[in-house]
């Protein structure tokens, strides 16, 4: 299990990439569709913010009030990012026992496996929605490969974790000799060639 400093460093690296993509958006792109069905670019950012808020569900605190992603995508995300980073630096919070849809965890482990890990793929989603070139970091692909091959069926069932919640869509078939990024995206329910 990763120590808390590793969790913070990994989260900060992933959040930095996500924020960089937000910053790279051309004016007027926030209503553009994304590879995630029914979401536009701003919705991808709002989902990331909502996942950050969910990390605090079993704690006495929550996210600092901030604008919605539809109004200020970078401000909304950076506010949520600052709250997570602050919590991951707080010894009283990182080891806090929390309840999650997948069972008991610690705050730090929950952030690491959900909100932080989520940013890896959603950075690609957001870049595609914004019309930006983006390749997932090779080290992240290596880390994601094993888990992407072992997604339980329940994670693909709409509503299994609550009304309206879809964790992963159906597998998108990709050639066995396609690049690893494309194969991972397919396993996570994305069309790697989406434009």
PDB file of C-alpha atoms in Angstrom:
ATOM      1  CA  UNK A   1       0.000   0.000   0.000  1.00  0.00           C
ATOM      2  CA  UNK A   2       1.277   3.442  -0.927  1.00  0.00           C
ATOM      3  CA  UNK A   3       2.247   5.809   1.838  1.00  0.00           C
ATOM      4  CA  UNK A   4       0.414   9.096   2.234  1.00  0.00           C
ATOM      5  CA  UNK A   5       3.191  11.179   0.661  1.00  0.00           C
ATOM      6  CA  UNK A   6       3.135   8.958  -2.443  1.00  0.00           C
ATOM      7  CA  UNK A   7      -0.649   9.340  -2.633  1.00  0.00           C
ATOM      8  CA  UNK A   8      -0.329  13.129  -2.418  1.00  0.00           C
ATOM      9  CA  UNK A   9       2.463  13.272  -5.014  1.00  0.00           C
ATOM     10  CA  UNK A  10       0.560  11.021  -7.421  1.00  0.00           C
ATOM     11  CA  UNK A  11      -2.658  12.988  -6.950  1.00  0.00           C
ATOM     12  CA  UNK A  12      -0.875  16.342  -7.457  1.00  0.00           C
ATOM     13  CA  UNK A  13       0.788  15.096 -10.650  1.00  0.00           C
ATOM     14  CA  UNK A  14      -2.522  13.874 -12.086  1.00  0.00           C
ATOM     15  CA  UNK A  15      -4.424  16.980 -11.005  1.00  0.00           C
ATOM     16  CA  UNK A  16      -1.738  19.159 -12.572  1.00  0.00           C
ATOM     17  CA  UNK A  17      -2.193  17.426 -15.931  1.00  0.00           C
ATOM     18  CA  UNK A  18      -5.969  17.843 -15.721  1.00  0.00           C
ATOM     19  CA  UNK A  19      -5.614  21.549 -14.863  1.00  0.00           C
ATOM     20  CA  UNK A  20      -3.151  22.012 -17.751  1.00  0.00           C
ATOM     21  CA  UNK A  21      -5.724  20.612 -20.181  1.00  0.00           C
ATOM     22  CA  UNK A  22      -8.406  22.923 -18.763  1.00  0.00           C
ATOM     23  CA  UNK A  23      -6.021  25.849 -19.234  1.00  0.00           C
ATOM     24  CA  UNK A  24      -5.438  24.831 -22.843  1.00  0.00           C
ATOM     25  CA  UNK A  25      -9.106  25.179 -23.817  1.00  0.00           C
ATOM     26  CA  UNK A  26      -9.966  27.534 -26.641  1.00  0.00           C
ATOM     27  CA  UNK A  27     -12.828  29.964 -25.980  1.00  0.00           C
ATOM     28  CA  UNK A  28     -16.239  28.504 -26.724  1.00  0.00           C
ATOM     29  CA  UNK A  29     -15.224  24.846 -26.410  1.00  0.00           C
ATOM     30  CA  UNK A  30     -16.891  24.084 -23.080  1.00  0.00           C
ATOM     31  CA  UNK A  31     -20.176  22.974 -24.644  1.00  0.00           C
ATOM     32  CA  UNK A  32     -18.404  20.605 -27.070  1.00  0.00           C
ATOM     33  CA  UNK A  33     -19.345  16.922 -26.734  1.00  0.00           C
ATOM     34  CA  UNK A  34     -16.942  14.547 -24.992  1.00  0.00           C
ATOM     35  CA  UNK A  35     -16.159  10.843 -25.421  1.00  0.00           C
ATOM     36  CA  UNK A  36     -18.358  10.244 -22.321  1.00  0.00           C
ATOM     37  CA  UNK A  37     -21.940   9.782 -23.508  1.00  0.00           C
ATOM     38  CA  UNK A  38     -24.244  12.692 -22.585  1.00  0.00           C
ATOM     39  CA  UNK A  39     -21.388  14.863 -21.238  1.00  0.00           C
ATOM     40  CA  UNK A  40     -19.882  17.959 -22.755  1.00  0.00           C
ATOM     41  CA  UNK A  41     -16.424  19.278 -21.872  1.00  0.00           C
ATOM     42  CA  UNK A  42     -17.681  21.272 -18.866  1.00  0.00           C
ATOM     43  CA  UNK A  43     -19.530  18.168 -17.624  1.00  0.00           C
ATOM     44  CA  UNK A  44     -16.244  16.231 -17.553  1.00  0.00           C
ATOM     45  CA  UNK A  45     -14.760  18.901 -15.275  1.00  0.00           C
ATOM     46  CA  UNK A  46     -17.911  18.972 -13.123  1.00  0.00           C
ATOM     47  CA  UNK A  47     -17.738  15.182 -12.780  1.00  0.00           C
ATOM     48  CA  UNK A  48     -14.147  15.446 -11.546  1.00  0.00           C
ATOM     49  CA  UNK A  49     -15.233  18.077  -9.010  1.00  0.00           C
ATOM     50  CA  UNK A  50     -18.173  15.898  -7.931  1.00  0.00           C
ATOM     51  CA  UNK A  51     -15.843  12.922  -7.425  1.00  0.00           C
ATOM     52  CA  UNK A  52     -13.636  15.125  -5.262  1.00  0.00           C
ATOM     53  CA  UNK A  53     -16.701  16.070  -3.193  1.00  0.00           C
ATOM     54  CA  UNK A  54     -17.602  12.380  -2.815  1.00  0.00           C
ATOM     55  CA  UNK A  55     -14.253  11.759  -1.116  1.00  0.00           C
ATOM     56  CA  UNK A  56     -15.461  13.854   1.807  1.00  0.00           C
ATOM     57  CA  UNK A  57     -18.820  12.059   2.194  1.00  0.00           C
ATOM     58  CA  UNK A  58     -17.696  10.136   5.307  1.00  0.00           C
ATOM     59  CA  UNK A  59     -15.730  13.005   6.826  1.00  0.00           C
ATOM     60  CA  UNK A  60     -16.819  16.016   8.885  1.00  0.00           C
ATOM     61  CA  UNK A  61     -15.803  18.438   6.104  1.00  0.00           C
ATOM     62  CA  UNK A  62     -16.545  19.000   2.438  1.00  0.00           C
ATOM     63  CA  UNK A  63     -15.407  21.045  -0.518  1.00  0.00           C
ATOM     64  CA  UNK A  64     -14.943  24.785  -0.170  1.00  0.00           C
ATOM     65  CA  UNK A  65     -17.722  26.684  -1.996  1.00  0.00           C
ATOM     66  CA  UNK A  66     -16.625  27.392  -5.563  1.00  0.00           C
ATOM     67  CA  UNK A  67     -18.177  28.267  -8.914  1.00  0.00           C
ATOM     68  CA  UNK A  68     -19.692  25.505 -11.030  1.00  0.00           C
ATOM     69  CA  UNK A  69     -17.533  24.083 -13.806  1.00  0.00           C
ATOM     70  CA  UNK A  70     -19.961  25.515 -16.357  1.00  0.00           C
ATOM     71  CA  UNK A  71     -19.121  29.027 -15.086  1.00  0.00           C
ATOM     72  CA  UNK A  72     -15.406  28.694 -14.346  1.00  0.00           C
ATOM     73  CA  UNK A  73     -13.939  25.271 -15.168  1.00  0.00           C
ATOM     74  CA  UNK A  74     -10.427  26.031 -13.940  1.00  0.00           C
ATOM     75  CA  UNK A  75     -11.611  27.814 -10.789  1.00  0.00           C
ATOM     76  CA  UNK A  76     -14.018  24.981  -9.934  1.00  0.00           C
ATOM     77  CA  UNK A  77     -11.374  22.298 -10.379  1.00  0.00           C
ATOM     78  CA  UNK A  78      -8.543  24.175  -8.675  1.00  0.00           C
ATOM     79  CA  UNK A  79     -10.733  24.814  -5.632  1.00  0.00           C
ATOM     80  CA  UNK A  80     -11.571  21.109  -5.312  1.00  0.00           C
ATOM     81  CA  UNK A  81      -7.925  20.220  -5.947  1.00  0.00           C
ATOM     82  CA  UNK A  82      -6.762  22.523  -3.147  1.00  0.00           C
ATOM     83  CA  UNK A  83      -9.239  20.897  -0.740  1.00  0.00           C
ATOM     84  CA  UNK A  84      -8.001  17.390  -1.565  1.00  0.00           C
ATOM     85  CA  UNK A  85      -4.336  18.397  -1.322  1.00  0.00           C
ATOM     86  CA  UNK A  86      -4.978  20.122   2.009  1.00  0.00           C
ATOM     87  CA  UNK A  87      -6.708  17.003   3.345  1.00  0.00           C
ATOM     88  CA  UNK A  88      -3.911  14.709   2.108  1.00  0.00           C
ATOM     89  CA  UNK A  89      -1.408  16.846   4.059  1.00  0.00           C
ATOM     90  CA  UNK A  90      -3.458  16.599   7.270  1.00  0.00           C
ATOM     91  CA  UNK A  91      -2.436  13.607   9.440  1.00  0.00           C
ATOM     92  CA  UNK A  92      -5.871  13.677  11.108  1.00  0.00           C
ATOM     93  CA  UNK A  93      -7.616  13.173   7.749  1.00  0.00           C
ATOM     94  CA  UNK A  94      -5.415  10.868   5.631  1.00  0.00           C
ATOM     95  CA  UNK A  95      -5.903   7.854   7.885  1.00  0.00           C
ATOM     96  CA  UNK A  96      -9.557   8.561   8.621  1.00  0.00           C
ATOM     97  CA  UNK A  97     -11.752   5.479   8.173  1.00  0.00           C
ATOM     98  CA  UNK A  98     -14.338   6.095   5.447  1.00  0.00           C
ATOM     99  CA  UNK A  99     -17.145   4.046   3.960  1.00  0.00           C
ATOM    100  CA  UNK A 100     -17.076   3.648   0.180  1.00  0.00           C
ATOM    101  CA  UNK A 101     -19.294   1.804  -2.329  1.00  0.00           C
ATOM    102  CA  UNK A 102     -16.562  -0.862  -2.460  1.00  0.00           C
ATOM    103  CA  UNK A 103     -16.269  -1.192   1.347  1.00  0.00           C
ATOM    104  CA  UNK A 104     -14.265   0.408   4.163  1.00  0.00           C
ATOM    105  CA  UNK A 105     -11.116   2.352   3.329  1.00  0.00           C
ATOM    106  CA  UNK A 106      -9.001   5.224   4.542  1.00  0.00           C
ATOM    107  CA  UNK A 107      -9.456   8.723   3.172  1.00  0.00           C
ATOM    108  CA  UNK A 108      -6.049   8.627   1.463  1.00  0.00           C
ATOM    109  CA  UNK A 109      -6.618   5.206  -0.131  1.00  0.00           C
ATOM    110  CA  UNK A 110     -10.074   6.247  -1.306  1.00  0.00           C
ATOM    111  CA  UNK A 111      -8.697   9.386  -2.960  1.00  0.00           C
ATOM    112  CA  UNK A 112      -5.885   7.362  -4.535  1.00  0.00           C
ATOM    113  CA  UNK A 113      -8.107   4.679  -6.040  1.00  0.00           C
ATOM    114  CA  UNK A 114     -11.068   6.851  -7.040  1.00  0.00           C
ATOM    115  CA  UNK A 115     -10.688  10.632  -7.455  1.00  0.00           C
ATOM    116  CA  UNK A 116      -6.990  10.496  -8.320  1.00  0.00           C
ATOM    117  CA  UNK A 117      -7.153   7.458 -10.611  1.00  0.00           C
ATOM    118  CA  UNK A 118     -10.258   8.903 -12.286  1.00  0.00           C
ATOM    119  CA  UNK A 119      -8.263  11.931 -13.420  1.00  0.00           C
ATOM    120  CA  UNK A 120      -5.985   9.786 -15.597  1.00  0.00           C
ATOM    121  CA  UNK A 121      -8.725   8.817 -18.054  1.00  0.00           C
ATOM    122  CA  UNK A 122     -10.807  11.960 -17.663  1.00  0.00           C
ATOM    123  CA  UNK A 123      -7.804  14.058 -18.689  1.00  0.00           C
ATOM    124  CA  UNK A 124      -7.877  12.165 -21.987  1.00  0.00           C
ATOM    125  CA  UNK A 125     -11.670  12.605 -22.204  1.00  0.00           C
ATOM    126  CA  UNK A 126     -11.365  16.329 -21.594  1.00  0.00           C
ATOM    127  CA  UNK A 127      -8.511  16.808 -24.057  1.00  0.00           C
ATOM    128  CA  UNK A 128     -10.513  15.028 -26.751  1.00  0.00           C
ATOM    129  CA  UNK A 129     -13.594  17.149 -26.023  1.00  0.00           C
ATOM    130  CA  UNK A 130     -11.496  20.298 -26.257  1.00  0.00           C
ATOM    131  CA  UNK A 131      -9.818  19.210 -29.492  1.00  0.00           C
ATOM    132  CA  UNK A 132      -6.369  18.980 -27.890  1.00  0.00           C
ATOM    133  CA  UNK A 133      -3.660  16.402 -28.564  1.00  0.00           C
ATOM    134  CA  UNK A 134      -3.004  14.334 -25.461  1.00  0.00           C
ATOM    135  CA  UNK A 135      -1.314  11.037 -24.700  1.00  0.00           C
ATOM    136  CA  UNK A 136      -1.626   9.348 -21.334  1.00  0.00           C
ATOM    137  CA  UNK A 137       1.688   9.145 -19.480  1.00  0.00           C
ATOM    138  CA  UNK A 138       3.324   5.722 -20.158  1.00  0.00           C
ATOM    139  CA  UNK A 139       3.814   5.087 -16.414  1.00  0.00           C
ATOM    140  CA  UNK A 140       0.105   5.697 -15.859  1.00  0.00           C
ATOM    141  CA  UNK A 141      -0.742   3.265 -18.650  1.00  0.00           C
ATOM    142  CA  UNK A 142       1.425   0.639 -16.994  1.00  0.00           C
ATOM    143  CA  UNK A 143      -0.342   1.226 -13.668  1.00  0.00           C
ATOM    144  CA  UNK A 144      -3.823   1.141 -15.244  1.00  0.00           C
ATOM    145  CA  UNK A 145      -3.328  -1.909 -17.455  1.00  0.00           C
ATOM    146  CA  UNK A 146      -3.841  -4.641 -14.838  1.00  0.00           C
ATOM    147  CA  UNK A 147      -6.911  -3.018 -13.288  1.00  0.00           C
ATOM    148  CA  UNK A 148      -8.492  -2.254 -16.653  1.00  0.00           C
ATOM    149  CA  UNK A 149      -8.433  -5.967 -17.476  1.00  0.00           C
ATOM    150  CA  UNK A 150     -10.199  -6.887 -14.224  1.00  0.00           C
ATOM    151  CA  UNK A 151     -13.167  -4.513 -14.031  1.00  0.00           C
ATOM    152  CA  UNK A 152     -16.020  -6.367 -12.318  1.00  0.00           C
ATOM    153  CA  UNK A 153     -19.320  -6.550 -14.232  1.00  0.00           C
ATOM    154  CA  UNK A 154     -21.120  -4.574 -11.507  1.00  0.00           C
ATOM    155  CA  UNK A 155     -18.953  -1.556 -12.392  1.00  0.00           C
ATOM    156  CA  UNK A 156     -20.545  -1.555 -15.873  1.00  0.00           C
ATOM    157  CA  UNK A 157     -24.162  -1.703 -14.651  1.00  0.00           C
ATOM    158  CA  UNK A 158     -25.900   1.699 -14.801  1.00  0.00           C
ATOM    159  CA  UNK A 159     -27.227   2.671 -11.384  1.00  0.00           C
ATOM    160  CA  UNK A 160     -25.381  -0.063  -9.450  1.00  0.00           C
ATOM    161  CA  UNK A 161     -23.832   2.583  -7.186  1.00  0.00           C
ATOM    162  CA  UNK A 162     -26.798   4.944  -7.121  1.00  0.00           C
ATOM    163  CA  UNK A 163     -29.339   6.564  -9.432  1.00  0.00           C
ATOM    164  CA  UNK A 164     -27.797   7.908 -12.614  1.00  0.00           C
ATOM    165  CA  UNK A 165     -24.287   6.668 -11.785  1.00  0.00           C
ATOM    166  CA  UNK A 166     -22.466   4.867 -14.585  1.00  0.00           C
ATOM    167  CA  UNK A 167     -18.923   3.911 -13.623  1.00  0.00           C
ATOM    168  CA  UNK A 168     -17.751   2.309 -16.877  1.00  0.00           C
ATOM    169  CA  UNK A 169     -19.543   1.821 -20.170  1.00  0.00           C
ATOM    170  CA  UNK A 170     -19.496  -1.396 -22.191  1.00  0.00           C
ATOM    171  CA  UNK A 171     -16.131  -2.535 -23.533  1.00  0.00           C
ATOM    172  CA  UNK A 172     -15.236  -0.986 -26.894  1.00  0.00           C
ATOM    173  CA  UNK A 173     -13.535  -3.662 -28.976  1.00  0.00           C
ATOM    174  CA  UNK A 174     -10.009  -2.669 -30.011  1.00  0.00           C
ATOM    175  CA  UNK A 175      -7.499  -4.702 -32.004  1.00  0.00           C
ATOM    176  CA  UNK A 176      -5.241  -6.886 -29.837  1.00  0.00           C
ATOM    177  CA  UNK A 177      -2.187  -5.315 -31.468  1.00  0.00           C
ATOM    178  CA  UNK A 178      -3.370  -1.721 -30.911  1.00  0.00           C
ATOM    179  CA  UNK A 179      -1.236   0.532 -28.685  1.00  0.00           C
ATOM    180  CA  UNK A 180      -1.733  -0.055 -24.972  1.00  0.00           C
ATOM    181  CA  UNK A 181      -3.436   3.322 -24.520  1.00  0.00           C
ATOM    182  CA  UNK A 182      -6.086   2.351 -27.079  1.00  0.00           C
ATOM    183  CA  UNK A 183      -6.637  -1.065 -25.470  1.00  0.00           C
ATOM    184  CA  UNK A 184      -7.025   0.491 -22.007  1.00  0.00           C
ATOM    185  CA  UNK A 185      -9.441   3.108 -23.307  1.00  0.00           C
ATOM    186  CA  UNK A 186     -11.504   0.359 -24.925  1.00  0.00           C
ATOM    187  CA  UNK A 187     -11.602  -1.640 -21.693  1.00  0.00           C
ATOM    188  CA  UNK A 188     -12.751   1.504 -19.883  1.00  0.00           C
ATOM    189  CA  UNK A 189     -15.628   1.960 -22.317  1.00  0.00           C
ATOM    190  CA  UNK A 190     -14.084   4.607 -24.569  1.00  0.00           C
ATOM    191  CA  UNK A 191     -13.640   4.649 -28.305  1.00  0.00           C
ATOM    192  CA  UNK A 192      -9.935   5.511 -28.582  1.00  0.00           C
ATOM    193  CA  UNK A 193     -10.545   6.988 -32.038  1.00  0.00           C
ATOM    194  CA  UNK A 194     -13.370   9.288 -30.926  1.00  0.00           C
ATOM    195  CA  UNK A 195     -13.259  12.817 -32.331  1.00  0.00           C
TER     196      UNK A 195
END
